[in-house]
Amino acid sequence: MKNIWNAYKPSIILLGAMVIGGVVGFFWGEGSSVLQPIADLFLNMLYCCVVPLIFWFPDRICSGNGFDWNDY
């Protein structure tokens, strides 16, 4: 069981956060719009991390340096 938890820990936390967010939105209703600026900030920070990776991986793979997962 511990191996399963260690392997899927980020996914389980993400799903748990999604369920908690859905429950809060359902019960809090329109009042949950107060949290919208925090959600927008989180998504913008996420985009700032993900977008460079989208360009970095193909560039790294297509360059003459090659790509080796053992480097990371």
JSON list of C-alpha atoms in Angstrom, two decimals:
[
{"chain": "A", "resi": 1, "resn": "MET", "atom": "CA", "xyz": [0.00, 0.00, 0.00]},
{"chain": "A", "resi": 2, "resn": "LYS", "atom": "CA", "xyz": [2.87, 2.36, 0.77]},
{"chain": "A", "resi": 3, "resn": "ASN", "atom": "CA", "xyz": [4.30, 1.86, -2.72]},
{"chain": "A", "resi": 4, "resn": "ILE", "atom": "CA", "xyz": [0.95, 2.75, -4.28]},
{"chain": "A", "resi": 5, "resn": "TRP", "atom": "CA", "xyz": [0.71, 5.90, -2.15]},
{"chain": "A", "resi": 6, "resn": "ASN", "atom": "CA", "xyz": [4.24, 6.98, -3.08]},
{"chain": "A", "resi": 7, "resn": "ALA", "atom": "CA", "xyz": [3.62, 6.33, -6.77]},
{"chain": "A", "resi": 8, "resn": "TYR", "atom": "CA", "xyz": [0.27, 8.14, -7.00]},
{"chain": "A", "resi": 9, "resn": "LYS", "atom": "CA", "xyz": [0.62, 10.76, -4.24]},
{"chain": "A", "resi": 10, "resn": "PRO", "atom": "CA", "xyz": [0.54, 13.85, -6.52]},
{"chain": "A", "resi": 11, "resn": "SER", "atom": "CA", "xyz": [-2.44, 12.51, -8.47]},
{"chain": "A", "resi": 12, "resn": "ILE", "atom": "CA", "xyz": [-4.37, 11.66, -5.31]},
{"chain": "A", "resi": 13, "resn": "ILE", "atom": "CA", "xyz": [-3.69, 15.11, -3.85]},
{"chain": "A", "resi": 14, "resn": "LEU", "atom": "CA", "xyz": [-4.81, 16.76, -7.11]},
{"chain": "A", "resi": 15, "resn": "LEU", "atom": "CA", "xyz": [-8.03, 14.75, -7.24]},
{"chain": "A", "resi": 16, "resn": "GLY", "atom": "CA", "xyz": [-8.69, 15.48, -3.57]},
{"chain": "A", "resi": 17, "resn": "ALA", "atom": "CA", "xyz": [-8.20, 19.21, -4.15]},
{"chain": "A", "resi": 18, "resn": "MET", "atom": "CA", "xyz": [-10.59, 19.08, -7.11]},
{"chain": "A", "resi": 19, "resn": "VAL", "atom": "CA", "xyz": [-13.24, 17.35, -5.01]},
{"chain": "A", "resi": 20, "resn": "ILE", "atom": "CA", "xyz": [-12.80, 19.84, -2.17]},
{"chain": "A", "resi": 21, "resn": "GLY", "atom": "CA", "xyz": [-13.06, 22.74, -4.64]},
{"chain": "A", "resi": 22, "resn": "GLY", "atom": "CA", "xyz": [-16.24, 21.28, -6.12]},
{"chain": "A", "resi": 23, "resn": "VAL", "atom": "CA", "xyz": [-17.81, 20.79, -2.70]},
{"chain": "A", "resi": 24, "resn": "VAL", "atom": "CA", "xyz": [-16.90, 24.33, -1.61]},
{"chain": "A", "resi": 25, "resn": "GLY", "atom": "CA", "xyz": [-18.30, 25.74, -4.85]},
{"chain": "A", "resi": 26, "resn": "PHE", "atom": "CA", "xyz": [-21.48, 23.71, -4.52]},
{"chain": "A", "resi": 27, "resn": "PHE", "atom": "CA", "xyz": [-22.26, 24.65, -0.93]},
{"chain": "A", "resi": 28, "resn": "TRP", "atom": "CA", "xyz": [-20.88, 28.18, -0.93]},
{"chain": "A", "resi": 29, "resn": "GLY", "atom": "CA", "xyz": [-22.56, 29.03, -4.22]},
{"chain": "A", "resi": 30, "resn": "GLU", "atom": "CA", "xyz": [-22.09, 32.57, -5.52]},
{"chain": "A", "resi": 31, "resn": "GLY", "atom": "CA", "xyz": [-20.01, 33.48, -2.46]},
{"chain": "A", "resi": 32, "resn": "SER", "atom": "CA", "xyz": [-17.20, 31.31, -3.79]},
{"chain": "A", "resi": 33, "resn": "SER", "atom": "CA", "xyz": [-16.51, 33.94, -6.45]},
{"chain": "A", "resi": 34, "resn": "VAL", "atom": "CA", "xyz": [-14.47, 35.69, -3.74]},
{"chain": "A", "resi": 35, "resn": "LEU", "atom": "CA", "xyz": [-11.77, 33.06, -4.38]},
{"chain": "A", "resi": 36, "resn": "GLN", "atom": "CA", "xyz": [-11.62, 33.83, -8.12]},
{"chain": "A", "resi": 37, "resn": "PRO", "atom": "CA", "xyz": [-8.55, 36.15, -7.89]},
{"chain": "A", "resi": 38, "resn": "ILE", "atom": "CA", "xyz": [-6.58, 33.42, -6.10]},
{"chain": "A", "resi": 39, "resn": "ALA", "atom": "CA", "xyz": [-7.57, 30.88, -8.75]},
{"chain": "A", "resi": 40, "resn": "ASP", "atom": "CA", "xyz": [-6.57, 33.27, -11.54]},
{"chain": "A", "resi": 41, "resn": "LEU", "atom": "CA", "xyz": [-3.21, 33.92, -9.89]},
{"chain": "A", "resi": 42, "resn": "PHE", "atom": "CA", "xyz": [-2.58, 30.19, -9.55]},
{"chain": "A", "resi": 43, "resn": "LEU", "atom": "CA", "xyz": [-3.42, 29.51, -13.19]},
{"chain": "A", "resi": 44, "resn": "ASN", "atom": "CA", "xyz": [-1.24, 32.36, -14.42]},
{"chain": "A", "resi": 45, "resn": "MET", "atom": "CA", "xyz": [1.68, 31.07, -12.36]},
{"chain": "A", "resi": 46, "resn": "LEU", "atom": "CA", "xyz": [1.09, 27.59, -13.74]},
{"chain": "A", "resi": 47, "resn": "TYR", "atom": "CA", "xyz": [1.11, 28.89, -17.32]},
{"chain": "A", "resi": 48, "resn": "CYS", "atom": "CA", "xyz": [4.40, 30.68, -16.62]},
{"chain": "A", "resi": 49, "resn": "CYS", "atom": "CA", "xyz": [5.95, 27.33, -15.71]},
{"chain": "A", "resi": 50, "resn": "VAL", "atom": "CA", "xyz": [4.34, 25.10, -18.33]},
{"chain": "A", "resi": 51, "resn": "VAL", "atom": "CA", "xyz": [4.67, 27.22, -21.47]},
{"chain": "A", "resi": 52, "resn": "PRO", "atom": "CA", "xyz": [8.50, 27.39, -21.38]},
{"chain": "A", "resi": 53, "resn": "LEU", "atom": "CA", "xyz": [8.62, 23.61, -20.91]},
{"chain": "A", "resi": 54, "resn": "ILE", "atom": "CA", "xyz": [6.48, 23.13, -24.01]},
{"chain": "A", "resi": 55, "resn": "PHE", "atom": "CA", "xyz": [9.12, 24.96, -26.05]},
{"chain": "A", "resi": 56, "resn": "TRP", "atom": "CA", "xyz": [12.12, 23.57, -24.17]},
{"chain": "A", "resi": 57, "resn": "PHE", "atom": "CA", "xyz": [11.44, 19.84, -24.61]},
{"chain": "A", "resi": 58, "resn": "PRO", "atom": "CA", "xyz": [11.13, 19.78, -28.43]},
{"chain": "A", "resi": 59, "resn": "ASP", "atom": "CA", "xyz": [14.13, 22.05, -28.72]},
{"chain": "A", "resi": 60, "resn": "ARG", "atom": "CA", "xyz": [16.16, 19.79, -26.46]},
{"chain": "A", "resi": 61, "resn": "ILE", "atom": "CA", "xyz": [15.05, 16.65, -28.33]},
{"chain": "A", "resi": 62, "resn": "CYS", "atom": "CA", "xyz": [15.63, 18.07, -31.82]},
{"chain": "A", "resi": 63, "resn": "SER", "atom": "CA", "xyz": [19.00, 19.61, -31.04]},
{"chain": "A", "resi": 64, "resn": "GLY", "atom": "CA", "xyz": [22.21, 17.74, -31.67]},
{"chain": "A", "resi": 65, "resn": "ASN", "atom": "CA", "xyz": [22.62, 17.22, -27.92]},
{"chain": "A", "resi": 66, "resn": "GLY", "atom": "CA", "xyz": [19.97, 14.53, -27.83]},
{"chain": "A", "resi": 67, "resn": "PHE", "atom": "CA", "xyz": [17.83, 13.80, -24.82]},
{"chain": "A", "resi": 68, "resn": "ASP", "atom": "CA", "xyz": [18.48, 11.34, -22.04]},
{"chain": "A", "resi": 69, "resn": "TRP", "atom": "CA", "xyz": [16.15, 10.92, -19.07]},
{"chain": "A", "resi": 70, "resn": "ASN", "atom": "CA", "xyz": [19.11, 9.72, -17.02]},
{"chain": "A", "resi": 71, "resn": "ASP", "atom": "CA", "xyz": [20.36, 13.31, -16.94]},
{"chain": "A", "resi": 72, "resn": "TYR", "atom": "CA", "xyz": [17.45, 14.26, -14.70]}
]
